[in-house]
CSV table of C-alpha atoms in Angstrom, one decimal:
chain,number,residue,atom,x,y,z
A,30,UNK,CA,56.8,44.9,1.1
A,31,UNK,CA,59.7,42.5,0.5
A,32,UNK,CA,58.7,38.9,1.0
A,33,UNK,CA,61.2,38.3,3.8
A,34,UNK,CA,59.7,41.2,5.8
A,35,UNK,CA,56.2,39.8,5.4
A,36,UNK,CA,57.5,36.3,6.5
A,37,UNK,CA,59.2,37.8,9.5
A,38,UNK,CA,56.1,39.5,10.7
A,39,UNK,CA,54.1,36.4,10.2
A,40,UNK,CA,56.6,34.4,12.3
A,41,UNK,CA,56.5,37.1,15.0
A,42,UNK,CA,52.7,37.0,15.1
A,43,UNK,CA,52.8,33.2,15.4
A,44,UNK,CA,55.3,33.3,18.2
A,45,UNK,CA,53.2,35.9,20.1
A,46,UNK,CA,50.0,34.0,19.6
A,47,UNK,CA,51.6,30.8,20.9
A,48,UNK,CA,53.0,32.6,23.9
A,49,UNK,CA,49.6,34.0,24.8
A,50,UNK,CA,47.9,30.7,24.4
A,51,UNK,CA,50.6,29.0,26.5
A,52,UNK,CA,50.3,31.7,29.2
A,53,UNK,CA,46.6,31.3,29.4
A,54,UNK,CA,46.8,27.6,29.6
A,55,UNK,CA,49.4,27.8,32.3
A,56,UNK,CA,47.2,30.2,34.3
A,57,UNK,CA,44.3,27.9,34.0
A,58,UNK,CA,46.4,25.0,35.2
A,59,UNK,CA,47.4,27.0,38.2
A,60,UNK,CA,43.8,27.4,39.4
A,61,UNK,CA,41.3,25.0,40.9
A,62,UNK,CA,37.7,25.0,42.0
A,63,UNK,CA,35.3,23.1,44.2
A,64,UNK,CA,31.5,22.8,44.4
A,65,UNK,CA,30.4,20.9,47.5
A,66,UNK,CA,27.3,20.5,49.6
A,67,UNK,CA,27.4,19.7,53.3
A,68,UNK,CA,24.8,18.6,55.8
A,69,UNK,CA,25.1,21.4,58.3
A,70,UNK,CA,23.0,24.0,60.1
A,71,UNK,CA,25.6,26.7,60.8
A,72,UNK,CA,28.8,28.0,59.1
A,73,UNK,CA,32.2,29.0,60.5
A,74,UNK,CA,34.7,30.6,58.1
A,75,UNK,CA,38.2,31.1,59.3
A,76,UNK,CA,40.8,33.3,57.5
A,77,UNK,CA,38.9,33.3,54.2
A,78,UNK,CA,40.1,36.1,51.9
A,79,UNK,CA,39.3,37.5,48.5
A,80,UNK,CA,35.8,38.1,47.0
A,81,UNK,CA,33.3,36.4,49.3
A,82,UNK,CA,29.5,36.1,48.8
A,83,UNK,CA,27.1,34.6,51.4
A,84,UNK,CA,23.8,34.0,49.6
A,85,UNK,CA,20.5,32.4,50.4
A,86,UNK,CA,18.9,29.3,48.8
A,87,UNK,CA,15.9,27.2,49.4
A,88,UNK,CA,17.6,23.9,49.4
A,89,UNK,CA,18.8,21.9,52.4
A,90,UNK,CA,22.3,22.0,53.7
A,91,UNK,CA,25.1,24.4,52.9
A,92,UNK,CA,26.7,24.7,49.5
A,93,UNK,CA,30.3,25.9,49.1
A,94,UNK,CA,31.7,27.0,45.8
A,95,UNK,CA,35.2,28.3,45.5
A,96,UNK,CA,37.8,29.0,42.9
A,97,UNK,CA,41.3,30.3,43.3
A,98,UNK,CA,45.0,29.5,42.9
A,99,UNK,CA,45.7,25.8,43.1
A,100,UNK,CA,48.0,26.2,46.1
A,101,UNK,CA,45.4,28.1,48.1
A,102,UNK,CA,42.6,25.7,47.1
A,103,UNK,CA,44.9,22.8,48.2
A,104,UNK,CA,45.1,24.3,51.7
A,105,UNK,CA,41.3,25.1,52.0
A,106,UNK,CA,40.1,22.8,54.8
A,107,UNK,CA,36.4,21.8,54.9
A,108,UNK,CA,34.8,19.7,57.6
A,109,UNK,CA,31.7,19.5,59.7
A,110,UNK,CA,31.7,19.6,63.5
A,111,UNK,CA,28.5,19.1,65.5
A,112,UNK,CA,26.3,20.4,62.7
A,113,UNK,CA,28.6,23.3,61.7
A,114,UNK,CA,30.5,23.6,58.5
A,115,UNK,CA,34.0,24.8,59.3
A,116,UNK,CA,36.1,26.2,56.4
A,117,UNK,CA,39.7,27.2,57.1
A,118,UNK,CA,41.9,29.0,54.6
A,119,UNK,CA,45.7,29.2,54.3
A,120,UNK,CA,47.9,32.3,54.6
A,121,UNK,CA,47.7,35.6,52.9
A,122,UNK,CA,49.8,38.8,53.3
A,123,UNK,CA,47.7,42.0,53.5
A,124,UNK,CA,48.9,45.6,53.6
A,125,UNK,CA,46.0,47.9,54.5
A,126,UNK,CA,45.9,51.4,52.9
A,127,UNK,CA,47.0,54.0,55.4
A,128,UNK,CA,48.3,51.4,57.9
A,129,UNK,CA,50.9,48.8,58.3
A,130,UNK,CA,48.7,45.8,59.0
A,131,UNK,CA,50.0,42.5,57.9
A,132,UNK,CA,47.7,39.5,58.4
A,133,UNK,CA,48.0,35.8,57.7
A,134,UNK,CA,44.6,34.7,56.3
A,135,UNK,CA,44.9,33.5,52.7
A,136,UNK,CA,47.4,32.4,50.2
A,137,UNK,CA,51.0,33.6,50.4
A,138,UNK,CA,52.1,36.4,48.1
A,139,UNK,CA,54.3,39.0,46.6
A,140,UNK,CA,52.4,41.0,44.0
A,141,UNK,CA,49.9,43.7,45.1
A,142,UNK,CA,46.3,44.2,44.1
A,143,UNK,CA,43.8,46.9,45.1
A,144,UNK,CA,40.4,45.8,46.4
A,145,UNK,CA,38.1,48.4,47.7
A,146,UNK,CA,40.0,50.5,50.3
A,147,UNK,CA,42.9,48.2,50.9
A,148,UNK,CA,45.8,46.6,49.2
A,149,UNK,CA,46.0,42.8,49.0
A,150,UNK,CA,49.4,41.1,48.3
A,151,UNK,CA,49.0,37.8,46.5
A,152,UNK,CA,52.0,36.1,45.0
A,153,UNK,CA,52.2,37.1,41.3
A,154,UNK,CA,48.4,37.2,41.2
A,155,UNK,CA,46.3,40.1,39.9
A,156,UNK,CA,42.9,41.1,41.4
A,157,UNK,CA,41.1,38.8,38.9
A,158,UNK,CA,43.2,35.9,40.2
A,159,UNK,CA,42.2,36.3,43.9
A,160,UNK,CA,39.9,33.6,45.4
A,161,UNK,CA,36.2,33.7,44.6
A,162,UNK,CA,34.1,32.1,47.3
A,163,UNK,CA,30.3,31.6,47.4
A,164,UNK,CA,28.5,30.1,50.3
A,165,UNK,CA,24.8,29.2,49.8
A,166,UNK,CA,22.8,28.8,53.0
A,167,UNK,CA,19.1,28.6,54.0
A,168,UNK,CA,17.7,31.7,55.7
A,169,UNK,CA,18.2,31.5,59.5
A,170,UNK,CA,21.6,29.9,59.3
A,171,UNK,CA,24.0,31.3,62.0
A,172,UNK,CA,27.3,32.6,60.6
A,173,UNK,CA,30.7,33.0,62.2
A,174,UNK,CA,33.5,34.5,60.1
A,175,UNK,CA,36.9,35.4,61.7
A,176,UNK,CA,40.0,36.9,60.2
A,177,UNK,CA,37.9,38.3,57.3
A,178,UNK,CA,40.0,39.9,54.5
A,179,UNK,CA,38.7,41.3,51.2
A,180,UNK,CA,35.3,42.3,49.9
A,181,UNK,CA,32.4,40.4,51.6
A,182,UNK,CA,28.7,40.5,50.8
A,183,UNK,CA,26.3,38.8,53.1
A,184,UNK,CA,22.6,38.4,52.4
A,185,UNK,CA,19.6,38.7,54.7
A,186,UNK,CA,20.4,35.8,56.9
A,187,UNK,CA,18.0,36.8,59.7
A,188,UNK,CA,20.2,34.8,62.0
A,189,UNK,CA,22.9,35.5,64.6
A,190,UNK,CA,26.2,36.5,63.1
A,191,UNK,CA,29.7,37.0,64.5
A,192,UNK,CA,32.0,38.9,62.1
A,193,UNK,CA,35.6,39.6,62.9
A,194,UNK,CA,37.3,41.8,60.2
A,195,UNK,CA,41.0,42.1,59.8
A,196,UNK,CA,41.1,44.2,56.6
A,197,UNK,CA,38.6,45.0,54.0
A,198,UNK,CA,34.9,45.9,53.4
A,199,UNK,CA,32.0,43.8,54.7
A,200,UNK,CA,28.3,44.5,54.0
A,201,UNK,CA,25.4,42.4,55.4
A,202,UNK,CA,21.7,42.5,55.2
A,203,UNK,CA,19.2,41.7,58.1
A,204,UNK,CA,20.5,39.7,61.1
A,205,UNK,CA,19.3,39.0,64.6
A,206,UNK,CA,22.0,39.2,67.2
A,207,UNK,CA,25.2,40.8,65.9
A,208,UNK,CA,28.7,40.4,67.2
A,209,UNK,CA,30.8,42.8,65.0
A,210,UNK,CA,34.5,43.5,65.4
A,211,UNK,CA,37.2,45.3,63.4
A,212,UNK,CA,40.8,44.7,64.4
A,213,UNK,CA,43.3,46.5,62.2
A,214,UNK,CA,41.5,48.3,59.4
A,215,UNK,CA,38.2,47.8,57.7
A,216,UNK,CA,34.5,48.6,57.6
A,217,UNK,CA,31.4,46.6,58.5
A,218,UNK,CA,27.9,47.9,57.4
A,219,UNK,CA,24.8,45.9,58.5
A,220,UNK,CA,21.4,46.9,57.1
A,221,UNK,CA,19.4,45.7,60.1
A,222,UNK,CA,19.9,44.2,63.6
A,223,UNK,CA,16.9,42.8,65.5
A,224,UNK,CA,18.5,41.5,68.8
A,225,UNK,CA,21.5,42.3,70.9
A,226,UNK,CA,24.5,44.1,69.3
A,227,UNK,CA,28.2,43.9,70.4
A,228,UNK,CA,30.4,46.3,68.3
A,229,UNK,CA,34.1,46.4,69.0
A,230,UNK,CA,36.6,48.4,67.1
A,231,UNK,CA,40.4,48.3,67.6
A,232,UNK,CA,42.5,50.4,65.3
A,233,UNK,CA,41.0,52.3,62.4
A,234,UNK,CA,37.8,51.6,60.5
A,235,UNK,CA,34.1,51.8,61.1
A,236,UNK,CA,31.0,49.8,62.1
A,237,UNK,CA,27.5,51.0,60.9
A,238,UNK,CA,24.1,49.5,61.6
A,239,UNK,CA,21.3,51.1,59.5
A,240,UNK,CA,18.1,49.9,61.2
A,241,UNK,CA,16.3,47.2,63.2
A,242,UNK,CA,15.6,47.2,66.9
A,243,UNK,CA,18.5,46.6,69.3
A,244,UNK,CA,17.9,45.2,72.9
A,245,UNK,CA,21.3,45.6,74.5
A,246,UNK,CA,24.1,47.5,72.8
A,247,UNK,CA,27.7,47.1,73.8
A,248,UNK,CA,30.0,49.4,71.8
A,249,UNK,CA,33.7,49.9,72.4
A,250,UNK,CA,36.5,51.7,70.5
A,251,UNK,CA,40.2,51.6,71.0
A,252,UNK,CA,41.8,53.8,68.5
A,253,UNK,CA,40.4,56.2,65.9
A,254,UNK,CA,37.4,54.5,64.4
A,255,UNK,CA,33.7,55.2,64.5
A,256,UNK,CA,30.6,53.2,65.4
A,257,UNK,CA,27.2,54.4,64.2
A,258,UNK,CA,23.9,52.8,65.2
A,259,UNK,CA,20.7,54.2,63.6
A,260,UNK,CA,18.4,51.5,65.0
A,261,UNK,CA,16.6,52.3,68.3
A,262,UNK,CA,18.3,50.8,71.3
A,263,UNK,CA,16.8,49.7,74.7
A,264,UNK,CA,20.0,49.7,76.8
A,265,UNK,CA,23.6,50.6,76.1
A,266,UNK,CA,27.1,50.4,77.4
A,267,UNK,CA,29.5,52.7,75.5
A,268,UNK,CA,33.2,53.1,75.9
A,269,UNK,CA,36.0,54.8,74.0
A,270,UNK,CA,39.8,54.8,74.6
A,271,UNK,CA,41.4,57.1,72.1
A,272,UNK,CA,39.9,59.6,69.6
A,273,UNK,CA,37.1,57.6,68.1
A,274,UNK,CA,33.4,58.4,68.0
A,275,UNK,CA,30.2,56.5,68.9
A,276,UNK,CA,26.8,57.8,67.6
A,277,UNK,CA,23.5,56.2,68.6
A,278,UNK,CA,20.3,57.8,67.3
A,279,UNK,CA,18.1,56.8,70.2
A,280,UNK,CA,18.5,55.0,73.5
A,281,UNK,CA,15.5,54.3,75.7
A,282,UNK,CA,17.3,54.0,79.0
A,283,UNK,CA,20.2,56.1,80.4
A,284,UNK,CA,23.4,54.6,78.9
A,285,UNK,CA,26.6,53.8,80.7
A,286,UNK,CA,29.3,55.9,79.1
A,287,UNK,CA,33.1,55.8,79.6
A,288,UNK,CA,35.5,58.0,77.6
A,289,UNK,CA,39.3,58.0,78.0
A,290,UNK,CA,41.1,60.4,75.7
A,291,UNK,CA,39.5,62.7,73.1
A,292,UNK,CA,36.7,60.4,72.0
A,293,UNK,CA,33.1,61.5,71.6
A,294,UNK,CA,29.8,59.8,72.4
A,295,UNK,CA,26.6,61.2,70.9
A,296,UNK,CA,23.1,59.8,71.7
A,297,UNK,CA,19.7,60.9,70.5
A,298,UNK,CA,16.5,61.6,72.5
A,299,UNK,CA,15.0,58.8,74.6
């Protein structure tokens, strides 16, 4: 090989390596993280998007770890109100697969990433660049999460939860009272509910409860989704407007049922 060709290749490799290193350094500079602990006995997450994990720990208080684009982190508000940790995120544009749902609940964006069953737009960010949030709480900590977007995993809190999903996939372990809603598109799967259950679905998606023992069940659908409750239920008020379906394995008392449209309600033996 002529020496000038060899020299040219070496120079090209050096330029490429420099570009990669510079790009990685720039990406690192564009991200930020926090690791904070709060004296609080309940958590309220508002508009948090990305990959979110709610885990259990034995320590006191609530620990919040988060990493994401610097602009998103800069807008992430954290404060305590009357013993509750309130976390509020900035804006995020979401296009749900199979629908035209656009929701403001994270950082603003243009590029598109696929997470589970939905598409997440996030300003020149890939899926690996989306926010990563970890919330560490003691067992028994009540949780409220509204405007939920992304993949959420929630442990066995054994406490009341209120979950309002805009787009994405949410799984949770054992809870006591459950207030579950899907507005737009998304799914919620709870392993166990021991208490009252309010399940509300507007749009497309699904809510599933795998076990436990439910006192009062209120289930309503407006649209095409489905609600499935495999836990035994004492009393139930079930309503559908549209073509959705409600399935309850067992209800002890005669339920109140209202159906408008082509929806179906199926209940097991009492």
